[in-house]
Amino acid sequence: MNTTETTEAKMLTVLHLKAGELQPEVKVIQHTLENLQGLVGGWLDVVRAGGYLPEELTHTALAKYDIWVNDEGLVNQLPFNICLNRHELTAKRYEYAGILAGDIFLAGRDDEGNTTSIQLEDVPELKRVLQTLMLTNQERQEKLQRFMEVSDNV
């Protein structure tokens, strides 16, 4: 094995969505615990998206990925990011809604449970689905308002 193969094997491609941003971003990082924790700003926890998604989203690319979150996001009152199941949110069954707070990232998982890169061909669909799941928070609202003001002036 040459040095290039060793380096490539340690890289991980993820889709990162900061709680205050309007668009997720593809990032290629070295696959280390420190880098993964850096993406969420703290201790890691994994959410298997397929367990929370409503029927209409179970056949989307999102269902095959893990969502990594800050383990203390809700406890530390980080800004809300996405809600995996708005039906449960509307019904006020919050424990089943899959409300995720703070920055998140999506990554794959192999048959042995190891974290793997996302497939780049899934990115457009993942971005579209994530945008439908985003929750409004103050920072997102301000960015959206600025965007609307600029659009109105064009």
PDB file of C-alpha atoms in Angstrom:
ATOM      1  CA  MET A   1       0.000   0.000   0.000  1.00  0.00           C
ATOM      2  CA  ASN A   2       1.401   3.424  -0.914  1.00  0.00           C
ATOM      3  CA  THR A   3       1.110   6.661   1.071  1.00  0.00           C
ATOM      4  CA  THR A   4      -1.700   8.004  -1.119  1.00  0.00           C
ATOM      5  CA  GLU A   5      -3.900   4.982  -0.408  1.00  0.00           C
ATOM      6  CA  THR A   6      -3.261   5.307   3.318  1.00  0.00           C
ATOM      7  CA  THR A   7      -4.203   8.998   3.295  1.00  0.00           C
ATOM      8  CA  GLU A   8      -7.344   8.410   1.211  1.00  0.00           C
ATOM      9  CA  ALA A   9      -8.492   5.624   3.513  1.00  0.00           C
ATOM     10  CA  LYS A  10      -8.494   8.076   6.421  1.00  0.00           C
ATOM     11  CA  MET A  11     -10.637  10.693   4.659  1.00  0.00           C
ATOM     12  CA  LEU A  12     -14.388  10.919   5.160  1.00  0.00           C
ATOM     13  CA  THR A  13     -16.923  12.797   3.032  1.00  0.00           C
ATOM     14  CA  VAL A  14     -19.918  14.093   4.994  1.00  0.00           C
ATOM     15  CA  LEU A  15     -22.827  16.478   4.482  1.00  0.00           C
ATOM     16  CA  HIS A  16     -22.629  19.144   7.207  1.00  0.00           C
ATOM     17  CA  LEU A  17     -25.556  21.354   8.218  1.00  0.00           C
ATOM     18  CA  LYS A  18     -24.902  24.099  10.723  1.00  0.00           C
ATOM     19  CA  ALA A  19     -27.929  25.091  12.785  1.00  0.00           C
ATOM     20  CA  GLY A  20     -27.765  28.686  11.551  1.00  0.00           C
ATOM     21  CA  GLU A  21     -27.188  27.986   7.855  1.00  0.00           C
ATOM     22  CA  LEU A  22     -29.645  27.665   5.006  1.00  0.00           C
ATOM     23  CA  GLN A  23     -27.651  25.147   2.934  1.00  0.00           C
ATOM     24  CA  PRO A  24     -25.848  21.935   3.918  1.00  0.00           C
ATOM     25  CA  GLU A  25     -22.243  21.688   2.738  1.00  0.00           C
ATOM     26  CA  VAL A  26     -20.198  18.703   1.556  1.00  0.00           C
ATOM     27  CA  LYS A  27     -16.984  18.433   3.567  1.00  0.00           C
ATOM     28  CA  VAL A  28     -14.057  16.075   3.187  1.00  0.00           C
ATOM     29  CA  ILE A  29     -12.269  15.651   6.510  1.00  0.00           C
ATOM     30  CA  GLN A  30      -9.714  13.383   8.064  1.00  0.00           C
ATOM     31  CA  HIS A  31     -11.637  10.624   9.806  1.00  0.00           C
ATOM     32  CA  THR A  32     -10.675  11.316  13.427  1.00  0.00           C
ATOM     33  CA  LEU A  33     -12.799  11.609  16.545  1.00  0.00           C
ATOM     34  CA  GLU A  34     -11.599  15.180  17.055  1.00  0.00           C
ATOM     35  CA  ASN A  35     -12.691  16.226  13.551  1.00  0.00           C
ATOM     36  CA  LEU A  36     -16.088  14.558  13.916  1.00  0.00           C
ATOM     37  CA  GLN A  37     -16.640  16.225  17.284  1.00  0.00           C
ATOM     38  CA  GLY A  38     -15.544  19.529  15.758  1.00  0.00           C
ATOM     39  CA  LEU A  39     -18.363  19.319  13.205  1.00  0.00           C
ATOM     40  CA  VAL A  40     -21.005  19.185  15.961  1.00  0.00           C
ATOM     41  CA  GLY A  41     -19.176  21.187  18.615  1.00  0.00           C
ATOM     42  CA  GLY A  42     -19.041  18.536  21.319  1.00  0.00           C
ATOM     43  CA  TRP A  43     -19.672  14.921  22.230  1.00  0.00           C
ATOM     44  CA  LEU A  44     -21.107  12.771  19.439  1.00  0.00           C
ATOM     45  CA  ASP A  45     -24.335  10.852  19.281  1.00  0.00           C
ATOM     46  CA  VAL A  46     -25.820   9.122  16.259  1.00  0.00           C
ATOM     47  CA  VAL A  47     -29.428   9.158  15.094  1.00  0.00           C
ATOM     48  CA  ARG A  48     -30.516   6.478  12.660  1.00  0.00           C
ATOM     49  CA  ALA A  49     -32.697   8.635  10.430  1.00  0.00           C
ATOM     50  CA  GLY A  50     -34.798   5.733   9.176  1.00  0.00           C
ATOM     51  CA  GLY A  51     -36.260   5.176  12.652  1.00  0.00           C
ATOM     52  CA  TYR A  52     -37.867   8.625  12.803  1.00  0.00           C
ATOM     53  CA  LEU A  53     -38.857   9.375   9.230  1.00  0.00           C
ATOM     54  CA  PRO A  54     -42.514   9.485   8.196  1.00  0.00           C
ATOM     55  CA  GLU A  55     -43.590   7.057   5.474  1.00  0.00           C
ATOM     56  CA  GLU A  56     -43.179   9.609   2.674  1.00  0.00           C
ATOM     57  CA  LEU A  57     -39.462  10.018   3.464  1.00  0.00           C
ATOM     58  CA  THR A  58     -38.520   6.378   4.106  1.00  0.00           C
ATOM     59  CA  HIS A  59     -37.643   5.877   0.441  1.00  0.00           C
ATOM     60  CA  THR A  60     -35.398   8.924   0.193  1.00  0.00           C
ATOM     61  CA  ALA A  61     -31.614   8.887   0.355  1.00  0.00           C
ATOM     62  CA  LEU A  62     -31.807  10.258   3.917  1.00  0.00           C
ATOM     63  CA  ALA A  63     -33.138   6.929   5.228  1.00  0.00           C
ATOM     64  CA  LYS A  64     -29.854   5.154   4.475  1.00  0.00           C
ATOM     65  CA  TYR A  65     -27.606   7.604   6.345  1.00  0.00           C
ATOM     66  CA  ASP A  66     -26.714   8.234   9.954  1.00  0.00           C
ATOM     67  CA  ILE A  67     -27.143  11.723  11.355  1.00  0.00           C
ATOM     68  CA  TRP A  68     -24.453  12.698  13.827  1.00  0.00           C
ATOM     69  CA  VAL A  69     -25.372  15.299  16.434  1.00  0.00           C
ATOM     70  CA  ASN A  70     -24.023  16.995  19.533  1.00  0.00           C
ATOM     71  CA  ASP A  71     -25.008  14.604  22.322  1.00  0.00           C
ATOM     72  CA  GLU A  72     -25.894  17.538  24.584  1.00  0.00           C
ATOM     73  CA  GLY A  73     -27.533  19.715  21.924  1.00  0.00           C
ATOM     74  CA  LEU A  74     -31.008  19.751  23.456  1.00  0.00           C
ATOM     75  CA  VAL A  75     -29.777  19.848  27.054  1.00  0.00           C
ATOM     76  CA  ASN A  76     -27.504  22.813  26.310  1.00  0.00           C
ATOM     77  CA  GLN A  77     -30.334  24.509  24.378  1.00  0.00           C
ATOM     78  CA  LEU A  78     -28.422  24.735  21.104  1.00  0.00           C
ATOM     79  CA  PRO A  79     -30.492  26.206  18.252  1.00  0.00           C
ATOM     80  CA  PHE A  80     -32.954  23.791  16.680  1.00  0.00           C
ATOM     81  CA  ASN A  81     -31.744  22.457  13.347  1.00  0.00           C
ATOM     82  CA  ILE A  82     -34.086  19.873  11.828  1.00  0.00           C
ATOM     83  CA  CYS A  83     -37.167  17.852  12.714  1.00  0.00           C
ATOM     84  CA  LEU A  84     -37.215  14.387  11.151  1.00  0.00           C
ATOM     85  CA  ASN A  85     -40.967  13.880  11.547  1.00  0.00           C
ATOM     86  CA  ARG A  86     -43.219  16.942  11.446  1.00  0.00           C
ATOM     87  CA  HIS A  87     -46.327  14.744  11.825  1.00  0.00           C
ATOM     88  CA  GLU A  88     -45.184  13.790  15.312  1.00  0.00           C
ATOM     89  CA  LEU A  89     -44.202  17.395  16.056  1.00  0.00           C
ATOM     90  CA  THR A  90     -47.641  18.641  15.037  1.00  0.00           C
ATOM     91  CA  ALA A  91     -49.239  15.960  17.203  1.00  0.00           C
ATOM     92  CA  LYS A  92     -47.039  17.175  20.107  1.00  0.00           C
ATOM     93  CA  ARG A  93     -45.410  13.736  20.460  1.00  0.00           C
ATOM     94  CA  TYR A  94     -42.012  15.373  20.783  1.00  0.00           C
ATOM     95  CA  GLU A  95     -40.137  12.239  21.821  1.00  0.00           C
ATOM     96  CA  TYR A  96     -40.973  10.714  18.408  1.00  0.00           C
ATOM     97  CA  ALA A  97     -40.430  13.838  16.315  1.00  0.00           C
ATOM     98  CA  GLY A  98     -36.667  13.532  16.021  1.00  0.00           C
ATOM     99  CA  ILE A  99     -35.922  17.168  16.848  1.00  0.00           C
ATOM    100  CA  LEU A 100     -32.186  17.728  16.432  1.00  0.00           C
ATOM    101  CA  ALA A 101     -30.421  20.753  17.896  1.00  0.00           C
ATOM    102  CA  GLY A 102     -27.033  22.186  17.029  1.00  0.00           C
ATOM    103  CA  ASP A 103     -24.837  21.410  14.052  1.00  0.00           C
ATOM    104  CA  ILE A 104     -25.249  17.983  12.424  1.00  0.00           C
ATOM    105  CA  PHE A 105     -23.613  15.913   9.732  1.00  0.00           C
ATOM    106  CA  LEU A 106     -24.649  12.936   7.646  1.00  0.00           C
ATOM    107  CA  ALA A 107     -22.381   9.958   7.045  1.00  0.00           C
ATOM    108  CA  GLY A 108     -22.833   6.413   5.832  1.00  0.00           C
ATOM    109  CA  ARG A 109     -22.418   3.140   7.663  1.00  0.00           C
ATOM    110  CA  ASP A 110     -21.116  -0.197   6.417  1.00  0.00           C
ATOM    111  CA  ASP A 111     -22.427  -3.675   7.310  1.00  0.00           C
ATOM    112  CA  GLU A 112     -20.165  -3.792  10.361  1.00  0.00           C
ATOM    113  CA  GLY A 113     -21.387  -0.426  11.685  1.00  0.00           C
ATOM    114  CA  ASN A 114     -18.282   1.552  10.699  1.00  0.00           C
ATOM    115  CA  THR A 115     -18.789   5.147   9.612  1.00  0.00           C
ATOM    116  CA  THR A 116     -18.334   5.656   5.874  1.00  0.00           C
ATOM    117  CA  SER A 117     -18.537   8.527   3.397  1.00  0.00           C
ATOM    118  CA  ILE A 118     -21.767   9.705   1.856  1.00  0.00           C
ATOM    119  CA  GLN A 119     -22.279   8.926  -1.823  1.00  0.00           C
ATOM    120  CA  LEU A 120     -21.868  12.136  -3.822  1.00  0.00           C
ATOM    121  CA  GLU A 121     -24.703  11.201  -6.185  1.00  0.00           C
ATOM    122  CA  ASP A 122     -27.067  11.385  -3.165  1.00  0.00           C
ATOM    123  CA  VAL A 123     -26.100  14.974  -2.279  1.00  0.00           C
ATOM    124  CA  PRO A 124     -28.734  16.832  -4.372  1.00  0.00           C
ATOM    125  CA  GLU A 125     -31.563  14.733  -2.931  1.00  0.00           C
ATOM    126  CA  LEU A 126     -30.140  14.951   0.603  1.00  0.00           C
ATOM    127  CA  LYS A 127     -29.966  18.757   0.346  1.00  0.00           C
ATOM    128  CA  ARG A 128     -33.545  18.932  -0.905  1.00  0.00           C
ATOM    129  CA  VAL A 129     -34.845  16.679   1.883  1.00  0.00           C
ATOM    130  CA  LEU A 130     -32.865  18.475   4.602  1.00  0.00           C
ATOM    131  CA  GLN A 131     -34.266  21.816   3.482  1.00  0.00           C
ATOM    132  CA  THR A 132     -37.798  20.486   3.991  1.00  0.00           C
ATOM    133  CA  LEU A 133     -36.869  19.340   7.515  1.00  0.00           C
ATOM    134  CA  MET A 134     -35.162  22.539   8.687  1.00  0.00           C
ATOM    135  CA  LEU A 135     -36.582  24.291  11.697  1.00  0.00           C
ATOM    136  CA  THR A 136     -36.597  28.062  11.921  1.00  0.00           C
ATOM    137  CA  ASN A 137     -34.238  29.541  14.457  1.00  0.00           C
ATOM    138  CA  GLN A 138     -33.166  33.131  14.986  1.00  0.00           C
ATOM    139  CA  GLU A 139     -29.962  32.946  12.939  1.00  0.00           C
ATOM    140  CA  ARG A 140     -31.695  31.219  10.004  1.00  0.00           C
ATOM    141  CA  GLN A 141     -34.558  33.711  10.147  1.00  0.00           C
ATOM    142  CA  GLU A 142     -32.139  36.657   9.979  1.00  0.00           C
ATOM    143  CA  LYS A 143     -30.239  35.155   7.018  1.00  0.00           C
ATOM    144  CA  LEU A 144     -33.466  34.437   5.197  1.00  0.00           C
ATOM    145  CA  GLN A 145     -34.688  37.977   5.831  1.00  0.00           C
ATOM    146  CA  ARG A 146     -31.421  39.452   4.466  1.00  0.00           C
ATOM    147  CA  PHE A 147     -31.687  37.197   1.436  1.00  0.00           C
ATOM    148  CA  MET A 148     -35.261  38.351   0.815  1.00  0.00           C
ATOM    149  CA  GLU A 149     -34.255  42.022   1.139  1.00  0.00           C
ATOM    150  CA  VAL A 150     -31.466  41.560  -1.418  1.00  0.00           C
ATOM    151  CA  SER A 151     -33.860  39.727  -3.753  1.00  0.00           C
ATOM    152  CA  ASP A 152     -36.400  42.542  -3.485  1.00  0.00           C
ATOM    153  CA  ASN A 153     -33.745  45.092  -4.453  1.00  0.00           C
ATOM    154  CA  VAL A 154     -32.690  43.225  -7.599  1.00  0.00           C
TER     155      VAL A 154
END
